[in-house]
């Protein structure tokens, strides 16, 4: 995946405001990249551009050399509120992406079940999304995305709505599944620990307009230990960098 | 006190209504031909049932109602799905709908008789008109308020347009459409009587007109009672159906 010179402006009440300015970066196969930034820095917009849900005013996004012109099955987005269809069962939701493919019903079901098993929810196949907890719904959305075997997975603050314990568990699960499926993942988050724990590289974003200020490689080997020295070191670096990326405070004047 | 079950409450309320009616008749000493008592009306219903007129009229009315209501629902839902998805088209059609909607279907009756003749057709057309607009408007509104995330998910999985409509838009809009269908049952049932007063020789509406012409006010009242009771039954049936669909759709726990 390669993004070059992405810019996006929104026009609101006759005023044009730049949201993203000249964002470029590359993501290699099997990498996990986090885009870390404060609310409103344009990271969600960036993810929508990568997924083809919105068109950039300038710049291009390419996946395997092919320019992205719209949403596609190559690149599945996991939305903040999961986007599960409430009138379909868990299994029905996972099958949604497979209905396009010319698969016999039994094979489709089998493949959906395989991915449900991967996220540990095969016993919930007949349940409706409303009957599941937030963490389980997130896992269903993950199974639905993986079932179409995308090249790239985009995650918009994937674990923001679940409690800490569930979040840790889901993060570990995501790492395990990513190893098995060899999927490339780009995730957007405002949680520093999450970014450092999950990614190979962290892109720090600044706001007004959104740009990538710094790129940080996370050298620590996976699986990582949340309490380990290396982890804490990288975390500290991120915190320091964020101080730097913040706009300089207005100088105080005294008369 | 334990809250009454819905069925018990309904029975109790109806009993109360009949009691009040009987009380008015007794206190006012009204003449039978001015305000028939519940008993007289009950006798009237039995008389109608014995002669077979009751079932014939009821059957005719229900069939007409079903024909008008279902054809209106299908047309309105299909049109609503299309109009709701194509924004500029709805901007154009909306004023036309708003001009036509407030016109009572009965106002059209001279034209309806001219265009559709007499018999079943005028009643069906009037019921159709009465049911069409509420279903159309609720469908358009429902389609336009489909959660944008569902549409993005569909785009992401590259669902073709027709499948997007049948697998995402329609089911997502269905609870609101069902609400419109429920409303339309009431409105179009009201217009059944008026519809059958125009150019029909059978049905519950005709029963009322015919009984008035021979001054059988007890039978007029019998017709009114039957229309009311069947209106209630229809409403309850659709309510049950709505709940069942809601469960199938997974909207309720």
Short mmCIF file of C-alpha atoms in Angstrom, two decimals:
data_model
loop_
_atom_site.label_atom_id
_atom_site.label_comp_id
_atom_site.label_asym_id
_atom_site.label_seq_id
_atom_site.Cartn_x
_atom_site.Cartn_y
_atom_site.Cartn_z
CA UNK A 1 0.00 0.00 0.00
CA UNK A 2 1.34 3.34 -0.96
CA UNK A 3 -0.12 6.79 -0.30
CA UNK A 4 1.45 9.77 -2.02
CA UNK A 5 0.72 13.43 -1.42
CA UNK A 6 -2.82 12.97 -0.04
CA UNK A 7 -4.66 16.20 0.60
CA UNK A 8 -8.29 16.73 1.50
CA UNK A 9 -10.30 19.86 2.11
CA UNK A 10 -13.82 20.19 3.44
CA UNK A 11 -16.01 23.14 2.68
CA UNK A 12 -18.23 24.21 5.51
CA UNK A 13 -20.49 27.30 5.31
CA UNK A 14 -18.49 28.71 2.44
CA UNK A 15 -15.18 28.32 4.25
CA UNK A 16 -12.71 25.78 2.97
CA UNK A 17 -10.66 24.08 5.62
CA UNK A 18 -7.77 21.78 4.89
CA UNK A 19 -8.18 18.49 6.77
CA UNK A 20 -5.20 16.63 5.40
CA UNK A 21 -2.13 18.09 3.81
CA UNK A 22 0.40 16.16 1.75
CA UNK A 23 0.30 12.84 3.57
CA UNK A 24 2.61 10.19 2.14
CA UNK A 25 3.64 6.83 3.50
CA UNK A 26 4.09 3.22 2.51
CA UNK A 27 3.01 0.00 4.13
CA UNK A 28 4.65 -3.31 3.37
CA UNK A 29 3.03 -6.72 3.30
CA UNK A 30 2.14 -8.25 6.70
CA UNK A 31 2.89 -5.00 8.46
CA UNK A 32 0.75 -3.49 11.17
CA UNK A 33 0.79 0.29 11.09
CA UNK A 34 -0.86 2.58 13.60
CA UNK A 35 -1.90 6.11 12.82
CA UNK A 36 -1.87 7.84 16.16
CA UNK A 37 -3.28 11.27 16.83
CA UNK A 38 -5.70 13.36 18.83
CA UNK A 39 -9.38 13.57 17.99
CA UNK A 40 -10.02 15.79 15.02
CA UNK A 41 -6.56 15.53 13.48
CA UNK A 42 -7.98 13.98 10.33
CA UNK A 43 -6.90 10.39 10.97
CA UNK A 44 -10.37 9.01 10.35
CA UNK A 45 -10.57 10.98 7.09
CA UNK A 46 -7.19 9.55 6.10
CA UNK A 47 -8.50 6.03 6.67
CA UNK A 48 -11.59 6.77 4.55
CA UNK A 49 -9.32 7.98 1.74
CA UNK A 50 -7.23 4.82 1.96
CA UNK A 51 -10.36 2.69 1.78
CA UNK A 52 -11.69 4.60 -1.23
CA UNK A 53 -14.80 5.81 0.63
CA UNK A 54 -13.78 9.38 -0.11
CA UNK A 55 -11.70 10.81 -2.91
CA UNK A 56 -8.61 12.87 -2.11
CA UNK A 57 -8.38 16.37 -3.56
CA UNK A 58 -4.78 15.65 -4.40
CA UNK A 59 -2.61 12.59 -4.32
CA UNK A 60 -3.17 8.91 -4.90
CA UNK A 61 -3.55 5.67 -3.01
CA UNK A 62 -2.23 2.51 -4.61
CA UNK A 63 -2.61 -1.07 -3.51
CA UNK A 64 -0.18 -3.44 -5.22
CA UNK A 65 0.44 -0.71 -7.76
CA UNK A 66 -3.26 -0.36 -8.62
CA UNK A 67 -4.78 3.06 -7.89
CA UNK A 68 -7.77 2.96 -5.51
CA UNK A 69 -10.86 4.52 -7.10
CA UNK A 70 -13.52 3.29 -4.72
CA UNK A 71 -14.18 0.83 -1.90
CA UNK A 72 -13.22 -2.72 -2.79
CA UNK A 73 -12.98 -6.19 -1.34
CA UNK A 74 -9.19 -5.92 -1.41
CA UNK A 75 -9.31 -3.49 1.41
CA UNK A 76 -11.94 -3.99 4.10
CA UNK A 77 -12.74 -1.32 6.64
CA UNK A 78 -13.78 -2.15 10.19
CA UNK A 79 -16.00 0.66 11.39
CA UNK A 80 -16.12 2.09 14.88
CA UNK A 81 -19.62 0.81 15.52
CA UNK A 82 -18.90 -2.44 13.71
CA UNK A 83 -21.59 -1.97 11.03
CA UNK A 84 -23.14 -5.37 11.72
CA UNK A 85 -26.56 -5.86 10.16
CA UNK A 86 -29.00 -6.27 13.07
CA UNK A 87 -31.53 -8.29 11.05
CA UNK A 88 -28.99 -10.96 10.21
CA UNK A 89 -27.58 -13.59 12.50
CA UNK A 90 -23.89 -13.67 13.28
CA UNK A 91 -23.41 -16.30 10.58
CA UNK A 92 -25.50 -14.26 8.13
CA UNK A 93 -23.33 -11.25 8.78
CA UNK A 94 -20.12 -13.14 8.12
CA UNK A 95 -21.62 -14.59 4.95
CA UNK A 96 -22.51 -11.13 3.60
CA UNK A 97 -19.19 -10.59 1.87
CA UNK A 98 -19.20 -14.11 0.44
CA UNK A 99 -22.57 -13.79 -1.30
CA UNK A 100 -20.92 -12.13 -4.28
CA UNK A 101 -18.67 -15.07 -4.92
CA UNK A 102 -19.99 -17.99 -6.89
CA UNK A 103 -19.89 -20.41 -4.01
CA UNK A 104 -22.37 -23.16 -3.22
CA UNK A 105 -24.32 -22.35 -0.05
CA UNK A 106 -22.68 -25.15 1.92
CA UNK A 107 -19.19 -23.97 1.06
CA UNK A 108 -20.06 -20.39 1.91
CA UNK A 109 -21.35 -21.47 5.27
CA UNK A 110 -18.29 -23.59 5.90
CA UNK A 111 -15.97 -20.70 5.15
CA UNK A 112 -17.95 -18.32 7.34
CA UNK A 113 -17.87 -20.88 10.16
CA UNK A 114 -14.13 -21.27 9.77
CA UNK A 115 -13.62 -17.57 10.40
CA UNK A 116 -16.10 -17.55 13.25
CA UNK A 117 -14.09 -20.36 14.81
CA UNK A 118 -10.98 -18.26 14.35
CA UNK A 119 -12.45 -15.50 16.46
CA UNK A 120 -13.87 -18.01 18.94
CA UNK A 121 -17.54 -17.41 18.21
CA UNK A 122 -18.72 -20.54 16.39
CA UNK A 123 -21.23 -21.23 19.17
CA UNK A 124 -22.82 -17.81 18.56
CA UNK A 125 -23.45 -18.40 14.84
CA UNK A 126 -27.25 -18.34 15.29
CA UNK A 127 -27.37 -15.32 17.61
CA UNK A 128 -28.27 -11.80 16.54
CA UNK A 129 -25.72 -9.00 16.98
CA UNK A 130 -27.82 -7.31 19.67
CA UNK A 131 -27.49 -10.34 21.87
CA UNK A 132 -23.70 -10.03 21.90
CA UNK A 133 -21.37 -7.83 23.92
CA UNK A 134 -19.39 -5.07 22.23
CA UNK A 135 -16.24 -7.17 22.17
CA UNK A 136 -18.05 -10.09 20.56
CA UNK A 137 -19.60 -7.79 17.96
CA UNK A 138 -16.14 -6.51 17.14
CA UNK A 139 -14.98 -10.10 16.64
CA UNK A 140 -17.90 -10.83 14.33
CA UNK A 141 -16.97 -7.77 12.27
CA UNK A 142 -13.39 -9.03 12.16
CA UNK A 143 -14.51 -12.48 11.01
CA UNK A 144 -16.71 -10.89 8.33
CA UNK A 145 -13.79 -8.82 7.07
CA UNK A 146 -11.32 -11.71 7.08
CA UNK A 147 -13.73 -14.09 5.35
CA UNK A 148 -13.30 -12.28 2.03
CA UNK A 149 -9.52 -12.56 2.48
CA UNK A 150 -8.62 -8.92 1.89
CA UNK A 151 -5.09 -7.75 1.20
CA UNK A 152 -5.49 -4.89 3.60
CA UNK A 153 -7.53 -4.36 6.73
CA UNK A 154 -8.38 -0.82 7.85
CA UNK A 155 -9.50 -0.40 11.45
CA UNK A 156 -11.06 2.81 12.75
CA UNK A 157 -10.48 2.96 16.50
CA UNK A 158 -11.35 -0.71 16.69
CA UNK A 159 -11.31 -1.21 20.42
CA UNK A 160 -12.40 2.21 21.61
CA UNK A 161 -15.82 1.07 22.78
CA UNK A 162 -14.82 -1.93 24.91
CA UNK A 163 -13.45 -2.09 28.44
CA UNK A 164 -9.72 -2.42 29.15
CA UNK A 165 -9.71 -6.16 29.87
CA UNK A 166 -11.64 -6.99 26.73
CA UNK A 167 -9.44 -4.59 24.80
CA UNK A 168 -6.24 -6.37 25.86
CA UNK A 169 -7.76 -9.73 24.99
CA UNK A 170 -8.95 -8.49 21.58
CA UNK A 171 -5.56 -6.98 20.83
CA UNK A 172 -3.83 -10.30 21.54
CA UNK A 173 -6.38 -12.07 19.39
CA UNK A 174 -5.83 -9.62 16.56
CA UNK A 175 -2.08 -10.23 16.69
CA UNK A 176 -2.58 -13.99 16.62
CA UNK A 177 -5.01 -13.83 13.71
CA UNK A 178 -2.80 -11.42 11.81
CA UNK A 179 0.08 -13.90 12.12
CA UNK A 180 -2.12 -16.73 10.84
CA UNK A 181 -3.79 -14.82 8.00
CA UNK A 182 -0.78 -12.71 7.06
CA UNK A 183 -3.01 -9.67 6.58
CA UNK A 184 -1.68 -6.15 6.36
CA UNK A 185 -3.36 -3.89 8.89
CA UNK A 186 -3.62 -0.13 9.17
CA UNK A 187 -5.32 1.03 12.31
CA UNK A 188 -6.26 4.43 13.55
CA UNK A 189 -6.24 5.06 17.26
CA UNK A 190 -5.79 7.67 19.95
CA UNK A 191 -4.57 5.08 22.44
CA UNK A 192 -0.77 5.22 22.68
CA UNK A 193 -0.47 1.82 24.41
CA UNK A 194 -2.57 0.20 21.72
CA UNK A 195 -0.49 1.73 18.93
CA UNK A 196 2.79 0.65 20.48
CA UNK A 197 1.61 -2.80 21.49
CA UNK A 198 0.16 -3.73 18.10
CA UNK A 199 2.26 -2.06 15.46
CA UNK A 200 5.50 -2.45 13.64
CA UNK A 201 5.50 1.27 12.95
CA UNK A 202 3.58 4.15 14.46
CA UNK A 203 2.76 7.25 12.43
CA UNK A 204 2.21 10.27 14.63
CA UNK A 205 -0.25 12.77 13.23
CA UNK A 206 -0.52 16.46 13.94
CA UNK A 207 -3.63 18.51 13.36
CA UNK A 208 -4.74 21.62 11.41
CA UNK A 209 -4.17 20.45 8.78
CA UNK A 210 -3.50 16.79 9.40
CA UNK A 211 0.01 15.75 8.50
CA UNK A 212 2.28 12.92 9.54
CA UNK A 213 4.79 14.55 11.83
CA UNK A 214 6.92 11.58 12.79
CA UNK A 215 7.29 7.95 11.99
CA UNK A 216 8.45 5.61 14.69
CA UNK A 217 9.50 2.01 14.30
CA UNK A 218 8.71 -0.28 17.21
CA UNK A 219 11.71 -2.58 17.42
CA UNK A 220 10.51 -4.86 20.22
CA UNK A 221 9.81 -8.39 19.06
CA UNK A 222 6.31 -9.87 19.07
CA UNK A 223 4.60 -11.17 21.10
CA UNK A 224 5.18 -8.20 23.32
CA UNK A 225 5.04 -7.87 27.03
CA UNK A 226 2.99 -4.90 28.13
CA UNK A 227 5.18 -4.44 31.20
CA UNK A 228 8.51 -4.99 29.48
CA UNK A 229 11.26 -2.39 29.52
CA UNK A 230 11.36 -2.05 25.70
CA UNK A 231 7.63 -1.51 25.49
CA UNK A 232 7.75 1.19 28.11
CA UNK A 233 10.71 2.80 26.41
CA UNK A 234 8.91 3.15 23.08
CA UNK A 235 5.85 4.37 24.88
CA UNK A 236 7.89 7.08 26.56
CA UNK A 237 9.40 8.10 23.23
CA UNK A 238 5.93 8.47 21.74
CA UNK A 239 4.85 10.61 24.66
CA UNK A 240 7.88 12.82 24.25
CA UNK A 241 7.37 13.15 20.53
CA UNK A 242 3.82 14.18 21.14
CA UNK A 243 4.98 17.01 23.29
CA UNK A 244 7.11 18.07 20.31
CA UNK A 245 4.33 17.80 17.81
CA UNK A 246 2.12 20.03 19.85
CA UNK A 247 1.97 23.65 18.68
CA UNK A 248 4.32 25.86 20.68
CA UNK A 249 2.46 27.72 23.43
CA UNK A 250 2.03 31.43 22.91
CA UNK A 251 4.87 33.27 24.62
CA UNK A 252 3.88 35.08 27.76
CA UNK A 253 4.51 38.76 27.92
CA UNK A 254 4.98 40.71 31.10
CA UNK A 255 5.18 44.42 31.20
CA UNK B 1 -54.08 -4.80 41.31
CA UNK B 2 -52.58 -7.03 38.64
CA UNK B 3 -52.46 -5.27 35.29
CA UNK B 4 -55.04 -6.65 32.89
CA UNK B 5 -53.82 -8.66 29.94
CA UNK B 6 -54.32 -6.94 26.62
CA UNK B 7 -57.13 -9.26 25.53
CA UNK B 8 -58.96 -8.87 28.84
CA UNK B 9 -58.57 -5.10 28.66
CA UNK B 10 -59.97 -5.06 25.12
CA UNK B 11 -62.98 -7.17 26.12
CA UNK B 12 -63.60 -4.99 29.16
CA UNK B 13 -63.38 -1.76 27.14
CA UNK B 14 -65.82 -3.05 24.54
CA UNK B 15 -68.22 -4.15 27.26
CA UNK B 16 -68.02 -0.66 28.76
CA UNK B 17 -68.87 0.87 25.40
CA UNK B 18 -71.91 -1.38 24.96
CA UNK B 19 -73.04 -0.63 28.51
CA UNK B 20 -72.81 3.11 27.89
CA UNK B 21 -74.78 2.72 24.68
CA UNK B 22 -77.48 0.73 26.50
CA UNK B 23 -77.60 3.34 29.25
CA UNK B 24 -78.13 6.17 26.76
CA UNK B 25 -80.97 4.25 25.13
CA UNK B 26 -82.66 3.53 28.49
CA UNK B 27 -82.26 6.99 29.97
CA UNK B 28 -83.30 8.86 26.84
CA UNK B 29 -86.19 6.50 25.91
CA UNK B 30 -85.18 6.92 22.30
CA UNK B 31 -87.31 5.36 19.66
CA UNK B 32 -85.95 2.18 18.10
CA UNK B 33 -85.81 3.83 14.70
CA UNK B 34 -83.83 6.77 16.11
CA UNK B 35 -81.22 4.93 18.19
CA UNK B 36 -81.47 1.14 18.19
CA UNK B 37 -80.38 -0.60 21.39
CA UNK B 38 -77.48 -3.08 21.50
CA UNK B 39 -79.96 -5.94 21.70
CA UNK B 40 -81.83 -4.82 18.60
CA UNK B 41 -78.57 -4.45 16.73
CA UNK B 42 -77.47 -7.90 17.89
CA UNK B 43 -80.78 -9.26 16.58
CA UNK B 44 -80.09 -7.41 13.34
CA UNK B 45 -76.68 -9.05 13.05
CA UNK B 46 -78.21 -12.48 13.67
CA UNK B 47 -80.83 -11.76 11.03
CA UNK B 48 -78.11 -10.78 8.55
CA UNK B 49 -76.11 -13.87 9.42
CA UNK B 50 -79.14 -16.17 8.97
CA UNK B 51 -79.97 -14.77 5.56
CA UNK B 52 -76.35 -15.13 4.48
CA UNK B 53 -76.08 -11.45 3.56
CA UNK B 54 -73.60 -10.84 6.37
CA UNK B 55 -70.96 -13.31 5.21
CA UNK B 56 -71.40 -12.37 1.60
CA UNK B 57 -70.91 -8.67 2.29
CA UNK B 58 -68.08 -9.29 4.70
CA UNK B 59 -66.28 -11.50 2.26
CA UNK B 60 -66.72 -9.05 -0.59
CA UNK B 61 -65.51 -6.17 1.57
CA UNK B 62 -62.48 -8.01 2.89
CA UNK B 63 -61.48 -9.14 -0.61
CA UNK B 64 -61.78 -5.61 -1.97
CA UNK B 65 -59.86 -4.31 0.96
CA UNK B 66 -57.12 -6.89 0.50
CA UNK B 67 -56.86 -6.16 -3.23
CA UNK B 68 -56.64 -2.39 -2.74
CA UNK B 69 -54.40 -2.51 0.28
CA UNK B 70 -51.87 -5.05 -0.99
CA UNK B 71 -51.57 -3.59 -4.47
CA UNK B 72 -51.09 -0.13 -2.94
CA UNK B 73 -48.47 -1.48 -0.52
CA UNK B 74 -46.46 -3.23 -3.23
CA UNK B 75 -46.55 -0.21 -5.55
CA UNK B 76 -45.76 2.26 -2.76
CA UNK B 77 -42.86 0.20 -1.40
CA UNK B 78 -41.28 -0.35 -4.81
CA UNK B 79 -41.71 3.30 -5.75
CA UNK B 80 -40.57 4.44 -2.31
CA UNK B 81 -37.38 2.36 -2.49
CA UNK B 82 -36.54 3.91 -5.86
CA UNK B 83 -37.45 7.47 -4.92
CA UNK B 84 -35.71 7.25 -1.58
CA UNK B 85 -32.45 6.14 -3.19
CA UNK B 86 -32.41 8.81 -5.90
CA UNK B 87 -32.31 12.10 -4.10
CA UNK B 88 -32.85 14.55 -7.03
CA UNK B 89 -35.82 12.50 -8.21
CA UNK B 90 -37.50 12.74 -4.81
CA UNK B 91 -36.90 16.49 -4.68
CA UNK B 92 -38.92 16.64 -7.89
CA UNK B 93 -41.65 14.16 -6.89
CA UNK B 94 -42.11 15.34 -3.29
CA UNK B 95 -44.19 18.47 -4.15
CA UNK B 96 -46.39 16.39 -6.46
CA UNK B 97 -47.03 13.89 -3.68
CA UNK B 98 -47.75 16.68 -1.20
CA UNK B 99 -50.34 18.13 -3.58
CA UNK B 100 -52.08 14.83 -4.19
CA UNK B 101 -51.92 13.42 -0.67
CA UNK B 102 -54.28 15.82 1.15
CA UNK B 103 -57.04 15.18 -1.40
CA UNK B 104 -59.51 12.73 0.06
CA UNK B 105 -59.85 9.67 -2.18
CA UNK B 106 -63.60 10.33 -2.13
CA UNK B 107 -63.09 13.63 -3.92
CA UNK B 108 -61.91 11.59 -6.87
CA UNK B 109 -65.03 9.41 -6.84
CA UNK B 110 -66.82 11.02 -9.83
CA UNK B 111 -63.72 10.44 -11.93
CA UNK B 112 -63.15 7.01 -10.49
CA UNK B 113 -66.64 5.92 -11.53
CA UNK B 114 -66.13 7.45 -14.99
CA UNK B 115 -62.78 5.74 -15.45
CA UNK B 116 -63.28 2.46 -13.66
CA UNK B 117 -67.06 1.93 -13.96
CA UNK B 118 -69.05 0.33 -11.17
CA UNK B 119 -68.70 -2.89 -9.21
CA UNK B 120 -65.50 -3.84 -7.43
CA UNK B 121 -63.17 -1.44 -9.17
CA UNK B 122 -64.15 1.93 -7.65
CA UNK B 123 -63.97 0.61 -4.07
CA UNK B 124 -60.58 -1.00 -4.72
CA UNK B 125 -59.23 2.19 -6.31
CA UNK B 126 -60.38 4.30 -3.37
CA UNK B 127 -58.79 1.90 -0.87
CA UNK B 128 -55.65 1.90 -3.01
CA UNK B 129 -55.46 5.71 -2.89
CA UNK B 130 -56.02 5.74 0.86
CA UNK B 131 -53.25 3.21 1.55
CA UNK B 132 -50.76 4.37 -1.08
CA UNK B 133 -49.54 7.68 0.34
CA UNK B 134 -48.83 6.70 3.95
CA UNK B 135 -46.83 3.67 2.78
CA UNK B 136 -44.98 5.66 0.11
CA UNK B 137 -44.00 8.45 2.49
CA UNK B 138 -42.87 6.13 5.27
CA UNK B 139 -40.85 4.06 2.79
CA UNK B 140 -39.07 7.08 1.34
CA UNK B 141 -38.33 8.39 4.81
CA UNK B 142 -37.10 4.98 5.95
CA UNK B 143 -34.84 4.55 2.92
CA UNK B 144 -33.32 7.97 3.38
CA UNK B 145 -32.53 7.31 7.02
CA UNK B 146 -30.72 4.02 6.45
CA UNK B 147 -27.53 4.05 8.52
CA UNK B 148 -24.65 5.28 6.35
CA UNK B 149 -22.37 2.63 7.86
CA UNK B 150 -24.51 -0.17 6.35
CA UNK B 151 -24.17 1.46 2.94
CA UNK B 152 -20.41 1.73 3.37
CA UNK B 153 -20.20 -1.91 4.40
CA UNK B 154 -22.16 -2.87 1.29
CA UNK B 155 -19.88 -0.75 -0.89
CA UNK B 156 -16.88 -2.32 0.75
CA UNK B 157 -18.08 -5.84 -0.08
CA UNK B 158 -18.95 -4.61 -3.59
CA UNK B 159 -22.63 -5.55 -3.49
CA UNK B 160 -24.27 -4.89 -6.88
CA UNK B 161 -27.05 -2.22 -6.86
CA UNK B 162 -30.01 -4.61 -6.89
CA UNK B 163 -28.59 -6.71 -4.08
CA UNK B 164 -27.80 -3.54 -2.13
CA UNK B 165 -31.50 -2.72 -2.35
CA UNK B 166 -32.81 -6.16 -1.38
CA UNK B 167 -30.16 -7.16 1.18
CA UNK B 168 -29.30 -3.87 2.86
CA UNK B 169 -31.68 -1.00 2.14
CA UNK B 170 -35.00 -2.87 2.32
CA UNK B 171 -34.31 -4.87 5.49
CA UNK B 172 -32.75 -1.86 7.18
CA UNK B 173 -35.77 0.28 6.32
CA UNK B 174 -38.29 -2.48 7.05
CA UNK B 175 -39.27 -1.64 10.65
CA UNK B 176 -40.23 1.89 9.57
CA UNK B 177 -41.98 0.60 6.45
CA UNK B 178 -43.95 -1.85 8.61
CA UNK B 179 -45.03 1.08 10.74
CA UNK B 180 -46.33 2.82 7.62
CA UNK B 181 -48.14 -0.37 6.60
CA UNK B 182 -49.78 -0.47 10.01
CA UNK B 183 -50.93 3.15 9.71
CA UNK B 184 -52.24 2.54 6.20
CA UNK B 185 -54.43 -0.34 7.41
CA UNK B 186 -56.40 2.09 9.54
CA UNK B 187 -56.72 4.83 6.93
CA UNK B 188 -57.73 2.55 4.11
CA UNK B 189 -60.24 0.62 6.23
CA UNK B 190 -61.95 3.96 6.93
CA UNK B 191 -62.34 4.50 3.21
CA UNK B 192 -63.77 1.05 2.62
CA UNK B 193 -67.28 2.24 3.49
CA UNK B 194 -67.05 5.36 1.37
CA UNK B 195 -65.61 3.31 -1.45
CA UNK B 196 -68.51 0.90 -1.34
CA UNK B 197 -71.02 3.72 -1.29
CA UNK B 198 -69.74 4.65 -4.75
CA UNK B 199 -71.12 2.44 -7.46
CA UNK B 200 -71.14 -0.86 -5.56
CA UNK B 201 -74.06 -3.22 -5.01
CA UNK B 202 -72.47 -5.28 -2.22
CA UNK B 203 -70.17 -5.07 0.76
CA UNK B 204 -70.42 -3.56 4.22
CA UNK B 205 -70.60 0.00 2.88
CA UNK B 206 -73.42 -0.93 0.56
CA UNK B 207 -75.16 -2.74 3.45
CA UNK B 208 -75.29 0.57 5.32
CA UNK B 209 -76.56 2.57 2.35
CA UNK B 210 -79.11 -0.11 1.49
CA UNK B 211 -80.39 -0.40 5.07
CA UNK B 212 -80.73 3.38 5.30
CA UNK B 213 -82.81 3.39 2.14
CA UNK B 214 -85.29 0.94 3.69
CA UNK B 215 -85.10 2.77 7.06
CA UNK B 216 -83.64 -0.19 8.97
CA UNK B 217 -81.50 1.84 11.38
CA UNK B 218 -80.72 -1.28 13.42
CA UNK B 219 -79.04 -2.77 10.36
CA UNK B 220 -77.18 0.48 9.70
CA UNK B 221 -75.84 0.24 13.23
CA UNK B 222 -75.07 -3.44 12.69
CA UNK B 223 -72.94 -2.46 9.70
CA UNK B 224 -71.14 0.16 11.79
CA UNK B 225 -70.46 -2.37 14.57
CA UNK B 226 -69.09 -4.91 12.08
CA UNK B 227 -66.81 -2.35 10.43
CA UNK B 228 -65.52 -1.28 13.82
CA UNK B 229 -64.91 -4.80 15.09
CA UNK B 230 -63.16 -5.93 11.91
CA UNK B 231 -61.10 -2.75 11.88
CA UNK B 232 -59.92 -3.65 15.38
CA UNK B 233 -59.16 -7.25 14.36
CA UNK B 234 -57.18 -6.12 11.30
CA UNK B 235 -55.19 -3.67 13.36
CA UNK B 236 -54.37 -6.32 15.95
CA UNK B 237 -53.40 -8.87 13.28
CA UNK B 238 -51.03 -6.43 11.61
CA UNK B 239 -49.64 -5.49 15.01
CA UNK B 240 -48.87 -9.17 15.65
CA UNK B 241 -47.33 -9.49 12.20
CA UNK B 242 -45.19 -6.42 12.82
CA UNK B 243 -43.91 -7.89 16.08
CA UNK B 244 -43.23 -11.27 14.44
CA UNK B 245 -41.29 -9.61 11.62
CA UNK B 246 -39.39 -7.56 14.19
CA UNK B 247 -38.30 -10.77 15.91
CA UNK B 248 -37.33 -12.40 12.61
CA UNK B 249 -35.32 -9.30 11.74
CA UNK B 250 -33.52 -9.57 15.05
CA UNK B 251 -34.60 -6.11 16.07
CA UNK B 252 -35.90 -7.35 19.41
CA UNK B 253 -34.07 -9.43 21.91
#
